[in-house]
Backbone as ProteinMPNN parsed JSONL, in Angstrom:
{"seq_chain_A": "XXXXXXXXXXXXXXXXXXXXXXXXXXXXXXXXXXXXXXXXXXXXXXXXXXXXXXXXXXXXXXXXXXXXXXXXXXXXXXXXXXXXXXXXXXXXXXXXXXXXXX", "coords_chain_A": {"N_chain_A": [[227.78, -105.814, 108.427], [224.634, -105.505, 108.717], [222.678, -109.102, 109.53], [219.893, -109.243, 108.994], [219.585, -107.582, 106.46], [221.72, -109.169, 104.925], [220.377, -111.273, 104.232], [218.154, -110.054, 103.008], [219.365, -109.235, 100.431], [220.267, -111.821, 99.713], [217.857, -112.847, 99.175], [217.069, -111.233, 96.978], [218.938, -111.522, 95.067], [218.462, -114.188, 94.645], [215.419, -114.33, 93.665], [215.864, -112.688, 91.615], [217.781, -114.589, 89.349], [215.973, -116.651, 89.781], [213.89, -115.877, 88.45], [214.642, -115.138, 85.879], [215.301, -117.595, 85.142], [213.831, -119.117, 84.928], [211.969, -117.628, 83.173], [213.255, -117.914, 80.829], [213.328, -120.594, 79.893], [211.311, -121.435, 78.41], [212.556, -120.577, 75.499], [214.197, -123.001, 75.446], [212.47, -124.81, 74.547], [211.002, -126.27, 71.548], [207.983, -126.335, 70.85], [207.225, -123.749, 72.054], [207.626, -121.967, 70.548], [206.707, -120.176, 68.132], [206.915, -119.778, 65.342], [206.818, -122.382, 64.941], [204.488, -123.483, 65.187], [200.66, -124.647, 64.62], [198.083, -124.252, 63.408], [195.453, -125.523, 66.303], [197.339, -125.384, 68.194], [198.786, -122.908, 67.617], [196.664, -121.193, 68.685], [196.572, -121.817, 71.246], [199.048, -120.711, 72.121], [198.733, -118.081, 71.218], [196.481, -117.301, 73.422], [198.163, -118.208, 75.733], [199.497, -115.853, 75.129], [197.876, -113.482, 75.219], [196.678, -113.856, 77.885], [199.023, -113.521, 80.132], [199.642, -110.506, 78.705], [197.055, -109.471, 80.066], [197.503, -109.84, 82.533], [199.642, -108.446, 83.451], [198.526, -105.761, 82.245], [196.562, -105.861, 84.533], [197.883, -105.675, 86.628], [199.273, -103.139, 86.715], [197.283, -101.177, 86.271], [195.842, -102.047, 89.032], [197.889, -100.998, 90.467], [198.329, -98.24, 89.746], [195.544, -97.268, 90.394], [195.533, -97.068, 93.286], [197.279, -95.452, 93.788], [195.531, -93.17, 92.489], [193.584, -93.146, 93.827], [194.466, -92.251, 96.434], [195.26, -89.311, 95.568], [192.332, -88.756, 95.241], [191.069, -88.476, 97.069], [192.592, -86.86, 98.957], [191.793, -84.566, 97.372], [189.24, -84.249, 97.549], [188.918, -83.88, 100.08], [190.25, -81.554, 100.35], [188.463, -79.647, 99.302], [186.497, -79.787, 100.667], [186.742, -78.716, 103.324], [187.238, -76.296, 101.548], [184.65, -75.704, 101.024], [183.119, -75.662, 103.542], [184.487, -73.227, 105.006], [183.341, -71.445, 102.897], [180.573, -71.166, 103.321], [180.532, -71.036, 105.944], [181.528, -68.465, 106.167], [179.896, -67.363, 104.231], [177.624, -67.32, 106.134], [178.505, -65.859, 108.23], [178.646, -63.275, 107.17], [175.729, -62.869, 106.272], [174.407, -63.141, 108.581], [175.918, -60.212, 109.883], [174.483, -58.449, 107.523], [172.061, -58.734, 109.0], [172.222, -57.738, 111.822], [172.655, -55.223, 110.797], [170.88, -53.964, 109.746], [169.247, -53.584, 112.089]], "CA_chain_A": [[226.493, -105.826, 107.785], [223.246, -107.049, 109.964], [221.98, -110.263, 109.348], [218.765, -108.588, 107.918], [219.87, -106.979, 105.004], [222.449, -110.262, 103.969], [219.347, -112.07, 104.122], [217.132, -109.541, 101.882], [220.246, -109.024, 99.348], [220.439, -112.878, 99.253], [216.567, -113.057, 98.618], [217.107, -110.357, 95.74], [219.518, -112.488, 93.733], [217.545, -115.551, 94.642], [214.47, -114.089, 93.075], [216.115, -112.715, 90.253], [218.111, -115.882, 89.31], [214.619, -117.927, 89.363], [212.968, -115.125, 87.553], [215.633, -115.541, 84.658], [215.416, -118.958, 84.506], [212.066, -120.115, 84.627], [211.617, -117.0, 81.511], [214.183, -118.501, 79.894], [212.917, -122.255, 79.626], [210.637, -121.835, 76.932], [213.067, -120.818, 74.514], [214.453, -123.847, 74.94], [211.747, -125.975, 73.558], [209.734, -126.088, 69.913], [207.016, -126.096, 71.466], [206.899, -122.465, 72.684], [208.163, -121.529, 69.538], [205.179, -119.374, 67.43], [206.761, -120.139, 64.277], [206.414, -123.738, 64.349], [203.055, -123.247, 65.948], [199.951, -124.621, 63.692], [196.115, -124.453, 64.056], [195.416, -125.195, 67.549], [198.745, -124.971, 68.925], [199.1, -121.496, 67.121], [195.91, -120.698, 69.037], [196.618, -121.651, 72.322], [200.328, -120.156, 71.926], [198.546, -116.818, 71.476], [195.676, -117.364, 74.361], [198.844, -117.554, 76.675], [200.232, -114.821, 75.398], [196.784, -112.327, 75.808], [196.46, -113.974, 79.249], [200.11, -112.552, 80.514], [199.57, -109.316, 78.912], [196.066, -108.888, 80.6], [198.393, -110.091, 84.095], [200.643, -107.116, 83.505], [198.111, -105.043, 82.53], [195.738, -105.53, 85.71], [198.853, -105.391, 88.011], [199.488, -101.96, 85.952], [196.162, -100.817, 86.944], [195.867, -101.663, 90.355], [199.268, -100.337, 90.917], [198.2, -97.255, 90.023], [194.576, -97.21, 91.509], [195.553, -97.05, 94.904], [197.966, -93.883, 94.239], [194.874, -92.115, 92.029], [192.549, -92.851, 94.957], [195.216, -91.361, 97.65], [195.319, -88.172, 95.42], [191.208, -88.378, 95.004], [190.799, -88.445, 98.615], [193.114, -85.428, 99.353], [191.483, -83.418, 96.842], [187.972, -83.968, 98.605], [189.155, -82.748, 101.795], [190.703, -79.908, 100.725], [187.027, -79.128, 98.87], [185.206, -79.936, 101.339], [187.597, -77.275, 103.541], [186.65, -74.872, 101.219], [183.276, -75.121, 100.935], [182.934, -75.085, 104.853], [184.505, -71.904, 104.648], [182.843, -70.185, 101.901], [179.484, -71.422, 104.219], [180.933, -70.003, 107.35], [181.886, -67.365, 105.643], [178.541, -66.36, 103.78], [176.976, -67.263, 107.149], [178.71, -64.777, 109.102], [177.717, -62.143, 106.48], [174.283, -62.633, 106.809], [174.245, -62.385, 110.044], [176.501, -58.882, 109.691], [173.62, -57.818, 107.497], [171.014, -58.571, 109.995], [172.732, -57.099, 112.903], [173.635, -53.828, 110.626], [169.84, -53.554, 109.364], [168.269, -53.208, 112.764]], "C_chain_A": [[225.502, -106.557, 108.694], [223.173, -107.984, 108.611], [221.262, -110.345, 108.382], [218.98, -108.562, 106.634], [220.903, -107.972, 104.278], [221.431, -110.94, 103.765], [218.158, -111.613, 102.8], [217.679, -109.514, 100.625], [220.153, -110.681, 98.74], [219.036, -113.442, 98.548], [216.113, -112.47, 96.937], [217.512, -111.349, 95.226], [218.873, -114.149, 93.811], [216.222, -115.664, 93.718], [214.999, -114.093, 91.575], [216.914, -113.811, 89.129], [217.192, -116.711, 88.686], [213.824, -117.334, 88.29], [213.586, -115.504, 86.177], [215.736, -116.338, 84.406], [214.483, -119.45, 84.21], [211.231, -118.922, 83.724], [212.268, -117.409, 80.853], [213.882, -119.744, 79.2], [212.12, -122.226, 78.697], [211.395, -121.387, 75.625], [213.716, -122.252, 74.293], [214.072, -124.988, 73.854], [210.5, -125.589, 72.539], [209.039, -125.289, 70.165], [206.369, -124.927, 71.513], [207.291, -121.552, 71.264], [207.249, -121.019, 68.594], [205.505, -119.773, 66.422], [206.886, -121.613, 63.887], [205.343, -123.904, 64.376], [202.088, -123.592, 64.633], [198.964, -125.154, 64.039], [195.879, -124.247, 65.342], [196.273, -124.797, 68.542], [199.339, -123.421, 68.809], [197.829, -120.693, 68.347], [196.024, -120.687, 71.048], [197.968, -120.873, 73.221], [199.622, -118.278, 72.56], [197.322, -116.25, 72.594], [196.997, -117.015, 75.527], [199.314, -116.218, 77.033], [199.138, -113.153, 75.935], [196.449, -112.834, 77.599], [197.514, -113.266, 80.079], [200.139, -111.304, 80.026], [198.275, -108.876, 79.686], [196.689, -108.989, 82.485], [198.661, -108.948, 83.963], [199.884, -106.301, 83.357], [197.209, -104.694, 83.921], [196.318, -105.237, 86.423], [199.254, -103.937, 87.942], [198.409, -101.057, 87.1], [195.88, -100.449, 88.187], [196.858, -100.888, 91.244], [199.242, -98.674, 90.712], [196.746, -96.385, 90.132], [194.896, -96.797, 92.688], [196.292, -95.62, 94.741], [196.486, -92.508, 93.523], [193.841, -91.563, 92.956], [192.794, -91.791, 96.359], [194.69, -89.533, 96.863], [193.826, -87.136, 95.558], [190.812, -87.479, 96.481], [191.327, -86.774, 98.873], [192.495, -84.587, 98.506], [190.1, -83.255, 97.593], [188.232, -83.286, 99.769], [189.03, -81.853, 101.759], [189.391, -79.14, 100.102], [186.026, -78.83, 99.55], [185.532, -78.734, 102.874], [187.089, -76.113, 103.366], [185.305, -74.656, 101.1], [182.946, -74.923, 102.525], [183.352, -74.322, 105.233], [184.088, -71.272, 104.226], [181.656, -70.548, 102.917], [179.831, -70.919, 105.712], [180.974, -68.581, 107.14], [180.203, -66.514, 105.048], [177.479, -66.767, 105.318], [177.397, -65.828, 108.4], [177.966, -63.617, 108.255], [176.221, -61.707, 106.627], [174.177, -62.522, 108.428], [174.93, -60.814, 110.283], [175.507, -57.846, 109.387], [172.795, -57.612, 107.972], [171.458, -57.919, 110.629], [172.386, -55.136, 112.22], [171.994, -52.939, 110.174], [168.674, -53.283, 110.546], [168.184, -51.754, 113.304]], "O_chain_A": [[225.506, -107.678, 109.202], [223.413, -107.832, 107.413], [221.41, -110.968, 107.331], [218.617, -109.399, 105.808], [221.063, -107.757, 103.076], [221.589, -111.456, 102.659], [217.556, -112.329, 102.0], [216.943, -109.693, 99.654], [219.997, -110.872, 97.534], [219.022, -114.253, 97.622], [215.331, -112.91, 96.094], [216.71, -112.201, 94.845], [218.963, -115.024, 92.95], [215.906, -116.699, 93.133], [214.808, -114.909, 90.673], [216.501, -113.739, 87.971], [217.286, -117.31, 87.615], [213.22, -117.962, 87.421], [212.922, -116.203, 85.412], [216.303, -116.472, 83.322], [214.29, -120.205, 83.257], [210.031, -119.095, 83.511], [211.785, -117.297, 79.726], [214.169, -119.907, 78.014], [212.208, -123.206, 77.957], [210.892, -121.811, 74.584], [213.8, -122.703, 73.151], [214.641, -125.644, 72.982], [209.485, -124.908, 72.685], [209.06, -124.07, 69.993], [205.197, -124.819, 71.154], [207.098, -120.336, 71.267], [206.897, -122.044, 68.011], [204.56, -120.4, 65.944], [207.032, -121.999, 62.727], [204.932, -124.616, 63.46], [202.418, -123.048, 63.58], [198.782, -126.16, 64.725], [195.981, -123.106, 65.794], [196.044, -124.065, 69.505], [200.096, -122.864, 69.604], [198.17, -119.618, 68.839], [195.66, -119.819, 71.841], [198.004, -120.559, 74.411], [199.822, -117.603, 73.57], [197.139, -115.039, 72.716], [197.024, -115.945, 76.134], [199.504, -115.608, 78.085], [199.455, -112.191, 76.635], [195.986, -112.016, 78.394], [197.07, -112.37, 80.798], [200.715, -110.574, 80.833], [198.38, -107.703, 80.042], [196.286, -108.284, 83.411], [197.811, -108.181, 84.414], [200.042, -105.501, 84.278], [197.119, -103.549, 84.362], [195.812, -104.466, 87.239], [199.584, -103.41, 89.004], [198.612, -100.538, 88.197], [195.696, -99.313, 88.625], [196.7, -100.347, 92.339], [199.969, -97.925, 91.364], [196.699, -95.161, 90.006], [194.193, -95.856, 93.056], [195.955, -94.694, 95.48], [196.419, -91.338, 93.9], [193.352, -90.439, 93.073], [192.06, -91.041, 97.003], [193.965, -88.736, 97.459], [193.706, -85.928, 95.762], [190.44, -86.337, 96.752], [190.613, -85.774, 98.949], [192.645, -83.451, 98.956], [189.858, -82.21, 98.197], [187.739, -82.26, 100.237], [188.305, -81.105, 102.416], [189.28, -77.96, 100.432], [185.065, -78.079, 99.38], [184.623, -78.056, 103.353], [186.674, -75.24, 104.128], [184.819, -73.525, 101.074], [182.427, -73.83, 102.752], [182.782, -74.128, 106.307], [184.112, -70.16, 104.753], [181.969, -69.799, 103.842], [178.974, -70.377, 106.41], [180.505, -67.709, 107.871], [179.661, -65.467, 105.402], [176.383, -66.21, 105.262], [176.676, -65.136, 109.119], [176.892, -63.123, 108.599], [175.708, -60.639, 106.961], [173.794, -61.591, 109.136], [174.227, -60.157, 111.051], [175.3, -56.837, 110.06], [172.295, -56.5, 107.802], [171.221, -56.817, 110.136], [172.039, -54.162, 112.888], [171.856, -51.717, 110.221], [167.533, -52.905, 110.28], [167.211, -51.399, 113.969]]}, "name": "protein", "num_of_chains": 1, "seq": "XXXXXXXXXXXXXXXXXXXXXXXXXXXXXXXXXXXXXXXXXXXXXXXXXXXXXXXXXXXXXXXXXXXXXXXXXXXXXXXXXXXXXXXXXXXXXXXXXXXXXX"}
């Protein structure tokens, strides 16, 4: 096995490991706990929680921005293709008809 790839495999379970643990830690305590949660504590409970779904959703988003823009792009081209064809195209014509009308 290279080096490399023991190194990226070991980075995988390193990540995922930390990821699993440091989501895990708030079950441990009250605290995080919604149904003990009351008044302000209920309020700032559920501020976290619209702040991490607006995370996930923007990362959502941009994540698939960049592929809608790739597809935008290629469709312009190929438009812009065809219209400099159909314009070549009705350009030769007219000129055909001139030529054919003298």
């Amino acid at each position: 096995m290279e080096p490399q790839l023991g190194v990226k495999i070991g980075c995988f379970f390193a990540l995922l490991i930390l990821t699993l643990v440091c989501g895990l830690i708030p079950i441990c305590f009250k605290w995080f706990q919604i149904d003990a949660a009351t008044g302000r504590h209920r309020r700032v409970l559920s501020l976290l929680g619209c702040t991490s779904a607006g995370v996930f959703l923007g990362a959502g988003l941009m994540h698939m921005t960049a592929e809608a823009l790739e597809g935008i792009d290629s469709e312009i081209q190929k438009f812009k293709m065809q219209n400099r064809t159909e314009r070549e195209g009705n350009a030769s014509d007219d000129a055909d008809s001139a030529q054919g009308g003298i």
